[in-house]
PDB file of C-alpha atoms and ligand atoms in Angstrom:
ATOM      1  CA  UNK A   1       0.000   0.000   0.000  1.00 82.00           C
ATOM      2  CA  UNK A   2       1.493   3.317  -1.088  1.00 89.00           C
ATOM      3  CA  UNK A   3       0.073   6.579   0.276  1.00 92.00           C
ATOM      4  CA  UNK A   4      -0.011   9.077  -2.551  1.00 91.00           C
ATOM      5  CA  UNK A   5       0.453  12.429  -0.840  1.00 92.00           C
ATOM      6  CA  UNK A   6      -0.584  14.430  -3.923  1.00 92.00           C
ATOM      7  CA  UNK A   7      -4.111  14.085  -2.535  1.00 90.00           C
ATOM      8  CA  UNK A   8      -3.281  15.321   0.954  1.00 94.00           C
ATOM      9  CA  UNK A   9      -3.677  19.071   0.788  1.00 96.00           C
ATOM     10  CA  UNK A  10      -4.217  19.966   4.449  1.00 97.00           C
ATOM     11  CA  UNK A  11      -2.055  19.854   7.540  1.00 98.00           C
ATOM     12  CA  UNK A  12      -2.869  20.766  11.140  1.00 98.00           C
ATOM     13  CA  UNK A  13      -0.133  21.816  13.568  1.00 98.00           C
ATOM     14  CA  UNK A  14      -0.714  21.715  17.327  1.00 97.00           C
ATOM     15  CA  UNK A  15       0.856  24.802  18.873  1.00 97.00           C
ATOM     16  CA  UNK A  16      -0.730  24.666  22.298  1.00 95.00           C
ATOM     17  CA  UNK A  17       2.611  24.264  24.070  1.00 95.00           C
ATOM     18  CA  UNK A  18       5.155  26.037  21.845  1.00 97.00           C
ATOM     19  CA  UNK A  19       5.310  27.657  18.396  1.00 97.00           C
ATOM     20  CA  UNK A  20       6.947  25.950  15.442  1.00 98.00           C
ATOM     21  CA  UNK A  21      10.602  26.590  14.612  1.00 97.00           C
ATOM     22  CA  UNK A  22      10.378  28.770  11.491  1.00 98.00           C
ATOM     23  CA  UNK A  23      13.464  27.320   9.668  1.00 97.00           C
ATOM     24  CA  UNK A  24      12.214  23.765  10.351  1.00 96.00           C
ATOM     25  CA  UNK A  25       8.711  24.590   9.123  1.00 97.00           C
ATOM     26  CA  UNK A  26       9.985  26.414   6.003  1.00 97.00           C
ATOM     27  CA  UNK A  27      12.210  23.497   5.039  1.00 95.00           C
ATOM     28  CA  UNK A  28       9.281  21.124   5.320  1.00 96.00           C
ATOM     29  CA  UNK A  29       6.906  23.304   3.276  1.00 96.00           C
ATOM     30  CA  UNK A  30       9.460  23.758   0.506  1.00 94.00           C
ATOM     31  CA  UNK A  31       9.659  19.993   0.053  1.00 89.00           C
ATOM     32  CA  UNK A  32       5.882  19.425   0.378  1.00 90.00           C
ATOM     33  CA  UNK A  33       4.450  21.147  -2.714  1.00 87.00           C
ATOM     34  CA  UNK A  34       0.969  19.634  -2.439  1.00 94.00           C
ATOM     35  CA  UNK A  35       0.050  21.192   0.884  1.00 96.00           C
ATOM     36  CA  UNK A  36      -2.348  24.076   0.329  1.00 97.00           C
ATOM     37  CA  UNK A  37      -3.728  24.711   3.815  1.00 98.00           C
ATOM     38  CA  UNK A  38      -2.148  24.816   7.249  1.00 98.00           C
ATOM     39  CA  UNK A  39      -4.170  25.176  10.444  1.00 98.00           C
ATOM     40  CA  UNK A  40      -2.340  26.273  13.589  1.00 98.00           C
ATOM     41  CA  UNK A  41      -4.158  25.018  16.655  1.00 96.00           C
ATOM     42  CA  UNK A  42      -3.251  26.767  19.918  1.00 95.00           C
ATOM     43  CA  UNK A  43      -2.237  30.318  20.738  1.00 95.00           C
ATOM     44  CA  UNK A  44       1.473  29.600  21.345  1.00 97.00           C
ATOM     45  CA  UNK A  45       2.055  30.204  17.609  1.00 97.00           C
ATOM     46  CA  UNK A  46       1.684  33.901  18.470  1.00 97.00           C
ATOM     47  CA  UNK A  47       4.811  33.600  20.661  1.00 96.00           C
ATOM     48  CA  UNK A  48       6.928  33.072  17.538  1.00 97.00           C
ATOM     49  CA  UNK A  49       9.342  36.031  17.302  1.00 97.00           C
ATOM     50  CA  UNK A  50       9.235  35.775  13.484  1.00 97.00           C
ATOM     51  CA  UNK A  51       5.448  35.584  13.262  1.00 98.00           C
ATOM     52  CA  UNK A  52       5.216  38.231  10.504  1.00 98.00           C
ATOM     53  CA  UNK A  53       7.872  36.371   8.496  1.00 98.00           C
ATOM     54  CA  UNK A  54       5.891  33.142   8.908  1.00 98.00           C
ATOM     55  CA  UNK A  55       2.773  34.749   7.393  1.00 98.00           C
ATOM     56  CA  UNK A  56       4.762  36.412   4.594  1.00 98.00           C
ATOM     57  CA  UNK A  57       6.437  33.089   3.749  1.00 98.00           C
ATOM     58  CA  UNK A  58       3.102  31.221   3.684  1.00 98.00           C
ATOM     59  CA  UNK A  59       1.660  33.914   1.424  1.00 98.00           C
ATOM     60  CA  UNK A  60       4.601  33.535  -0.996  1.00 97.00           C
ATOM     61  CA  UNK A  61       3.999  29.786  -1.051  1.00 97.00           C
ATOM     62  CA  UNK A  62       0.274  30.289  -1.784  1.00 97.00           C
ATOM     63  CA  UNK A  63      -0.760  28.555   1.425  1.00 98.00           C
ATOM     64  CA  UNK A  64      -4.070  29.308   3.104  1.00 98.00           C
ATOM     65  CA  UNK A  65      -3.860  29.613   6.866  1.00 98.00           C
ATOM     66  CA  UNK A  66      -6.294  29.054   9.701  1.00 98.00           C
ATOM     67  CA  UNK A  67      -5.659  30.039  13.325  1.00 98.00           C
ATOM     68  CA  UNK A  68      -7.579  28.088  15.919  1.00 97.00           C
ATOM     69  CA  UNK A  69      -7.020  30.659  18.647  1.00 95.00           C
ATOM     70  CA  UNK A  70      -5.523  34.155  18.729  1.00 94.00           C
ATOM     71  CA  UNK A  71      -3.432  34.843  21.827  1.00 85.00           C
ATOM     72  CA  UNK A  72      -2.197  38.151  23.258  1.00 90.00           C
ATOM     73  CA  UNK A  73       0.079  39.570  20.586  1.00 96.00           C
ATOM     74  CA  UNK A  74       1.590  42.669  18.994  1.00 97.00           C
ATOM     75  CA  UNK A  75      -0.144  45.068  16.619  1.00 97.00           C
ATOM     76  CA  UNK A  76       2.365  44.028  13.895  1.00 98.00           C
ATOM     77  CA  UNK A  77       1.230  40.417  14.211  1.00 98.00           C
ATOM     78  CA  UNK A  78      -2.441  41.410  14.069  1.00 98.00           C
ATOM     79  CA  UNK A  79      -1.743  43.479  10.958  1.00 98.00           C
ATOM     80  CA  UNK A  80       0.031  40.499   9.333  1.00 98.00           C
ATOM     81  CA  UNK A  81      -3.104  38.365   9.842  1.00 98.00           C
ATOM     82  CA  UNK A  82      -4.855  40.688   7.385  1.00 98.00           C
ATOM     83  CA  UNK A  83      -2.193  42.330   5.232  1.00 97.00           C
ATOM     84  CA  UNK A  84      -0.983  39.256   3.302  1.00 97.00           C
ATOM     85  CA  UNK A  85      -4.492  38.040   2.431  1.00 97.00           C
ATOM     86  CA  UNK A  86      -3.606  34.380   3.056  1.00 98.00           C
ATOM     87  CA  UNK A  87      -5.243  33.939   6.473  1.00 98.00           C
ATOM     88  CA  UNK A  88      -8.699  32.595   5.724  1.00 98.00           C
ATOM     89  CA  UNK A  89     -10.159  32.207   9.217  1.00 98.00           C
ATOM     90  CA  UNK A  90      -9.316  32.875  12.830  1.00 97.00           C
ATOM     91  CA  UNK A  91     -10.996  32.039  16.106  1.00 97.00           C
ATOM     92  CA  UNK A  92     -10.717  34.738  18.735  1.00 96.00           C
ATOM     93  CA  UNK A  93     -12.185  35.114  22.214  1.00 93.00           C
ATOM     94  CA  UNK A  94     -15.275  37.293  22.498  1.00 93.00           C
ATOM     95  CA  UNK A  95     -14.356  40.720  23.928  1.00 92.00           C
ATOM     96  CA  UNK A  96     -10.689  40.547  22.804  1.00 94.00           C
ATOM     97  CA  UNK A  97      -9.644  44.111  21.859  1.00 94.00           C
ATOM     98  CA  UNK A  98      -7.773  42.681  18.846  1.00 95.00           C
ATOM     99  CA  UNK A  99     -11.131  42.003  17.133  1.00 96.00           C
ATOM    100  CA  UNK A 100     -11.650  45.703  16.383  1.00 96.00           C
ATOM    101  CA  UNK A 101      -8.016  46.014  15.227  1.00 97.00           C
ATOM    102  CA  UNK A 102      -8.570  43.173  12.740  1.00 97.00           C
ATOM    103  CA  UNK A 103     -11.671  44.918  11.357  1.00 97.00           C
ATOM    104  CA  UNK A 104      -9.709  48.191  11.115  1.00 97.00           C
ATOM    105  CA  UNK A 105      -6.945  46.498   9.105  1.00 98.00           C
ATOM    106  CA  UNK A 106      -9.542  44.829   6.860  1.00 97.00           C
ATOM    107  CA  UNK A 107     -10.881  48.323   6.052  1.00 97.00           C
ATOM    108  CA  UNK A 108      -7.373  49.667   5.510  1.00 97.00           C
ATOM    109  CA  UNK A 109      -6.366  46.887   3.083  1.00 97.00           C
ATOM    110  CA  UNK A 110      -9.874  46.437   1.598  1.00 97.00           C
ATOM    111  CA  UNK A 111      -9.756  42.687   2.304  1.00 96.00           C
ATOM    112  CA  UNK A 112     -12.703  40.507   3.392  1.00 94.00           C
ATOM    113  CA  UNK A 113     -10.446  37.928   5.093  1.00 95.00           C
ATOM    114  CA  UNK A 114      -9.806  36.513   7.599  1.00 97.00           C
ATOM    115  CA  UNK A 115     -13.248  35.348   8.610  1.00 97.00           C
ATOM    116  CA  UNK A 116     -13.490  36.142  12.317  1.00 96.00           C
ATOM    117  CA  UNK A 117     -15.169  33.477  14.445  1.00 96.00           C
ATOM    118  CA  UNK A 118     -15.843  34.298  18.069  1.00 95.00           C
ATOM    119  CA  UNK A 119     -15.011  31.887  20.871  1.00 92.00           C
ATOM    120  CA  UNK A 120     -17.903  32.502  23.232  1.00 89.00           C
ATOM    121  CA  UNK A 121     -17.552  31.866  26.950  1.00 78.00           C
ATOM    122  CA  UNK A 122     -20.284  29.484  27.978  1.00 69.00           C
ATOM    123  CA  UNK A 123     -22.290  30.175  31.142  1.00 61.00           C
ATOM    124  CA  UNK A 124     -24.009  26.822  30.939  1.00 59.00           C
ATOM    125  CA  UNK A 125     -23.613  24.936  34.201  1.00 57.00           C
ATOM    126  CA  UNK A 126     -22.013  21.584  33.604  1.00 56.00           C
ATOM    127  CA  UNK A 127     -23.471  18.433  35.074  1.00 57.00           C
ATOM    128  CA  UNK A 128     -21.390  15.375  35.993  1.00 53.00           C
ATOM    129  CA  UNK A 129     -22.897  13.733  32.888  1.00 53.00           C
ATOM    130  CA  UNK A 130     -21.570  16.580  30.663  1.00 59.00           C
ATOM    131  CA  UNK A 131     -18.077  16.151  31.962  1.00 57.00           C
ATOM    132  CA  UNK A 132     -17.706  12.488  31.083  1.00 55.00           C
ATOM    133  CA  UNK A 133     -14.432  12.195  29.253  1.00 58.00           C
ATOM    134  CA  UNK A 134     -13.639  10.050  26.210  1.00 52.00           C
ATOM    135  CA  UNK A 135     -11.892   7.682  28.577  1.00 53.00           C
ATOM    136  CA  UNK A 136     -14.975   7.099  30.709  1.00 54.00           C
ATOM    137  CA  UNK A 137     -17.589   4.434  30.114  1.00 56.00           C
ATOM    138  CA  UNK A 138     -19.157   6.660  27.432  1.00 58.00           C
ATOM    139  CA  UNK A 139     -16.687   5.073  24.982  1.00 59.00           C
ATOM    140  CA  UNK A 140     -19.336   2.778  23.577  1.00 62.00           C
ATOM    141  CA  UNK A 141     -20.859   5.408  21.266  1.00 74.00           C
ATOM    142  CA  UNK A 142     -17.651   7.040  19.986  1.00 78.00           C
ATOM    143  CA  UNK A 143     -17.809   5.118  16.715  1.00 80.00           C
ATOM    144  CA  UNK A 144     -21.528   5.652  16.120  1.00 78.00           C
ATOM    145  CA  UNK A 145     -20.974   7.987  13.181  1.00 82.00           C
ATOM    146  CA  UNK A 146     -18.012   6.775  11.152  1.00 85.00           C
ATOM    147  CA  UNK A 147     -18.532   9.538   8.548  1.00 87.00           C
ATOM    148  CA  UNK A 148     -17.014  11.999  11.027  1.00 87.00           C
ATOM    149  CA  UNK A 149     -14.742   9.676  13.009  1.00 93.00           C
ATOM    150  CA  UNK A 150     -11.409  11.173  14.135  1.00 94.00           C
ATOM    151  CA  UNK A 151      -9.417   8.358  12.457  1.00 96.00           C
ATOM    152  CA  UNK A 152     -10.137   9.926   9.030  1.00 96.00           C
ATOM    153  CA  UNK A 153      -7.850  12.817  10.006  1.00 96.00           C
ATOM    154  CA  UNK A 154      -4.900  10.456   9.529  1.00 97.00           C
ATOM    155  CA  UNK A 155      -5.076  11.161   5.785  1.00 97.00           C
ATOM    156  CA  UNK A 156      -7.598  14.008   5.498  1.00 96.00           C
ATOM    157  CA  UNK A 157      -5.628  16.522   7.547  1.00 97.00           C
ATOM    158  CA  UNK A 158      -2.745  14.854   9.404  1.00 97.00           C
ATOM    159  CA  UNK A 159      -1.884  16.436  12.743  1.00 98.00           C
ATOM    160  CA  UNK A 160       1.661  17.165  13.897  1.00 98.00           C
ATOM    161  CA  UNK A 161       2.945  18.672  17.106  1.00 97.00           C
ATOM    162  CA  UNK A 162       4.859  21.990  17.070  1.00 98.00           C
ATOM    163  CA  UNK A 163       8.178  20.153  16.615  1.00 97.00           C
ATOM    164  CA  UNK A 164       6.985  18.025  13.686  1.00 97.00           C
ATOM    165  CA  UNK A 165       6.190  14.868  15.710  1.00 97.00           C
ATOM    166  CA  UNK A 166       3.541  13.108  13.668  1.00 97.00           C
ATOM    167  CA  UNK A 167       0.426  12.489  15.789  1.00 97.00           C
ATOM    168  CA  UNK A 168      -1.833  11.653  12.833  1.00 97.00           C
ATOM    169  CA  UNK A 169      -5.148  12.276  14.565  1.00 96.00           C
ATOM    170  CA  UNK A 170      -6.463  14.373  17.441  1.00 94.00           C
ATOM    171  CA  UNK A 171      -7.048  11.398  19.723  1.00 93.00           C
ATOM    172  CA  UNK A 172      -3.530   9.931  19.653  1.00 95.00           C
ATOM    173  CA  UNK A 173      -2.992   9.091  23.348  1.00 94.00           C
ATOM    174  CA  UNK A 174       0.768   8.379  23.160  1.00 94.00           C
ATOM    175  CA  UNK A 175       3.393  10.704  24.622  1.00 89.00           C
ATOM    176  CA  UNK A 176       6.224   9.641  22.322  1.00 91.00           C
ATOM    177  CA  UNK A 177       5.895   9.694  18.538  1.00 93.00           C
ATOM    178  CA  UNK A 178       8.479   7.917  16.389  1.00 94.00           C
ATOM    179  CA  UNK A 179       8.042   9.883  13.124  1.00 96.00           C
ATOM    180  CA  UNK A 180       9.036  13.492  12.492  1.00 97.00           C
ATOM    181  CA  UNK A 181       7.075  14.901   9.570  1.00 96.00           C
ATOM    182  CA  UNK A 182       9.150  18.074   9.295  1.00 96.00           C
ATOM    183  CA  UNK A 183      12.346  16.020   8.928  1.00 95.00           C
ATOM    184  CA  UNK A 184      11.035  13.329   6.583  1.00 94.00           C
ATOM    185  CA  UNK A 185       8.527  15.263   4.466  1.00 93.00           C
ATOM    186  CA  UNK A 186       4.948  14.195   3.813  1.00 93.00           C
ATOM    187  CA  UNK A 187       5.536  11.291   1.439  1.00 93.00           C
ATOM    188  CA  UNK A 188       8.249   9.522   3.435  1.00 94.00           C
ATOM    189  CA  UNK A 189       6.536  10.103   6.788  1.00 95.00           C
ATOM    190  CA  UNK A 190       3.124   8.802   5.722  1.00 96.00           C
ATOM    191  CA  UNK A 191       4.708   5.805   4.023  1.00 96.00           C
ATOM    192  CA  UNK A 192       6.686   4.687   7.079  1.00 97.00           C
ATOM    193  CA  UNK A 193       5.981   1.212   8.424  1.00 96.00           C
ATOM    194  CA  UNK A 194       4.654   2.700  11.679  1.00 96.00           C
ATOM    195  CA  UNK A 195       2.094   5.001  10.032  1.00 97.00           C
ATOM    196  CA  UNK A 196       0.908   2.314   7.660  1.00 97.00           C
ATOM    197  CA  UNK A 197       0.570  -0.165  10.531  1.00 97.00           C
ATOM    198  CA  UNK A 198      -1.912   2.243  12.151  1.00 97.00           C
ATOM    199  CA  UNK A 199      -3.987   2.327   8.943  1.00 97.00           C
ATOM    200  CA  UNK A 200      -3.771  -1.469   8.761  1.00 97.00           C
ATOM    201  CA  UNK A 201      -4.962  -1.870  12.336  1.00 97.00           C
ATOM    202  CA  UNK A 202      -7.997   0.342  11.629  1.00 97.00           C
ATOM    203  CA  UNK A 203      -8.740  -1.579   8.449  1.00 97.00           C
ATOM    204  CA  UNK A 204      -8.447  -5.068   9.911  1.00 97.00           C
ATOM    205  CA  UNK A 205      -9.437  -4.509  13.552  1.00 96.00           C
ATOM    206  CA  UNK A 206      -6.430  -6.620  14.577  1.00 96.00           C
ATOM    207  CA  UNK A 207      -4.662  -5.147  17.597  1.00 96.00           C
ATOM    208  CA  UNK A 208      -1.042  -4.089  17.167  1.00 96.00           C
ATOM    209  CA  UNK A 209       0.239  -2.830  20.514  1.00 96.00           C
ATOM    210  CA  UNK A 210       2.866  -0.636  18.825  1.00 95.00           C
ATOM    211  CA  UNK A 211       0.022   1.566  17.488  1.00 97.00           C
ATOM    212  CA  UNK A 212      -1.553   4.396  19.511  1.00 97.00           C
ATOM    213  CA  UNK A 213      -4.988   3.084  18.512  1.00 96.00           C
ATOM    214  CA  UNK A 214      -4.417   0.142  20.879  1.00 96.00           C
ATOM    215  CA  UNK A 215      -4.763   2.698  23.713  1.00 95.00           C
ATOM    216  CA  UNK A 216      -7.543   4.818  22.184  1.00 93.00           C
ATOM    217  CA  UNK A 217     -11.187   4.637  23.331  1.00 89.00           C
ATOM    218  CA  UNK A 218     -12.337   5.218  19.735  1.00 92.00           C
ATOM    219  CA  UNK A 219     -10.687   1.988  18.639  1.00 94.00           C
ATOM    220  CA  UNK A 220     -12.274   0.177  21.590  1.00 91.00           C
ATOM    221  CA  UNK A 221     -15.590   1.598  20.437  1.00 90.00           C
ATOM    222  CA  UNK A 222     -14.997   0.345  16.890  1.00 92.00           C
ATOM    223  CA  UNK A 223     -14.234  -3.116  18.258  1.00 91.00           C
ATOM    224  CA  UNK A 224     -17.319  -2.971  20.465  1.00 87.00           C
ATOM    225  CA  UNK A 225     -19.489  -2.083  17.449  1.00 88.00           C
ATOM    226  CA  UNK A 226     -17.724  -4.685  15.260  1.00 91.00           C
ATOM    227  CA  UNK A 227     -16.653  -1.986  12.782  1.00 92.00           C
ATOM    228  CA  UNK A 228     -13.437  -1.324  10.873  1.00 95.00           C
ATOM    229  CA  UNK A 229     -12.336   1.764   8.936  1.00 95.00           C
ATOM    230  CA  UNK A 230     -10.467   1.705   5.646  1.00 95.00           C
ATOM    231  CA  UNK A 231      -9.122   5.246   6.005  1.00 95.00           C
ATOM    232  CA  UNK A 232      -7.246   5.182   2.710  1.00 93.00           C
ATOM    233  CA  UNK A 233     -10.301   4.154   0.721  1.00 92.00           C
ATOM    234  CA  UNK A 234     -12.571   6.597   2.566  1.00 91.00           C
ATOM    235  CA  UNK A 235     -10.285   9.600   2.168  1.00 91.00           C
ATOM    236  CA  UNK A 236      -8.186   9.027  -0.961  1.00 83.00           C
ATOM    237  CA  UNK A 237     -10.711   7.320  -3.224  1.00 76.00           C
ATOM    238  CA  UNK A 238     -13.785   9.390  -2.463  1.00 67.00           C
TER     239      UNK A 238
HETATM  240  S1  SF4 B 301      -8.365   4.756  16.832  1.00 52.63           S
HETATM  241 FE1  SF4 B 301      -6.301   5.490  16.263  1.00 52.63          FE
HETATM  242  S2  SF4 B 301      -6.598   6.751  14.438  1.00 52.63           S
HETATM  243 FE2  SF4 B 301      -8.613   6.458  15.406  1.00 52.63          FE
HETATM  244  S3  SF4 B 301      -8.891   8.219  16.711  1.00 52.63           S
HETATM  245 FE3  SF4 B 301      -7.951   6.639  17.980  1.00 52.63          FE
HETATM  246  S4  SF4 B 301      -5.729   6.933  17.874  1.00 52.63           S
HETATM  247 FE4  SF4 B 301      -6.706   8.117  16.202  1.00 52.63          FE
END
């Protein structure tokens, strides 16, 4: 099974802990010509000293960007979110003074992007039932709707950590990850034995303890429901 990365156009980068290293990220993008969209998840990306250079570089490479959360940041960084026209959407907390600054820059540059989505603080009181985690007994219904199941992210929009560690999907429970996407590039990383063994485990339902899925409640739920997922067929051949 060969994973043809020409069809994988999106990448998500988790920057909840730290920002990416710009040279490392640039090197990876330059050898991954098929990527068209990068989503940065987590506000630590705004701690990058070269944030404006990051946006300018992505604009030169014709990449569309999404920011999952805007953190406290400089006016130069807020201006860059608008000025280069490559940031398609941002999520920002309701009441953040940067919202008005973004609208002001949109007027200045006559640009309709980025789309500004508000993160609204919820006043809804949580019940113990609401706070059941994915690791609680509620696991049994996690694979109810396999059209939206997190495993599809493995090829739809692979997730890496800020340092390039390849997580694959949002539910990966492991702390150590043996593949570095930024070092290997998309094609080599997704065609490693380890990554393909994860896809194989999902397809066959046979447990391989070297795979993160062996420790994931979603896989337990698939087993419980007697389901398997051929991620490659679902994502690449649709
Ligand atoms: S079963 Fe594996 S691929 Fe699916 S969500 Fe869990 S860790 Fe990710």
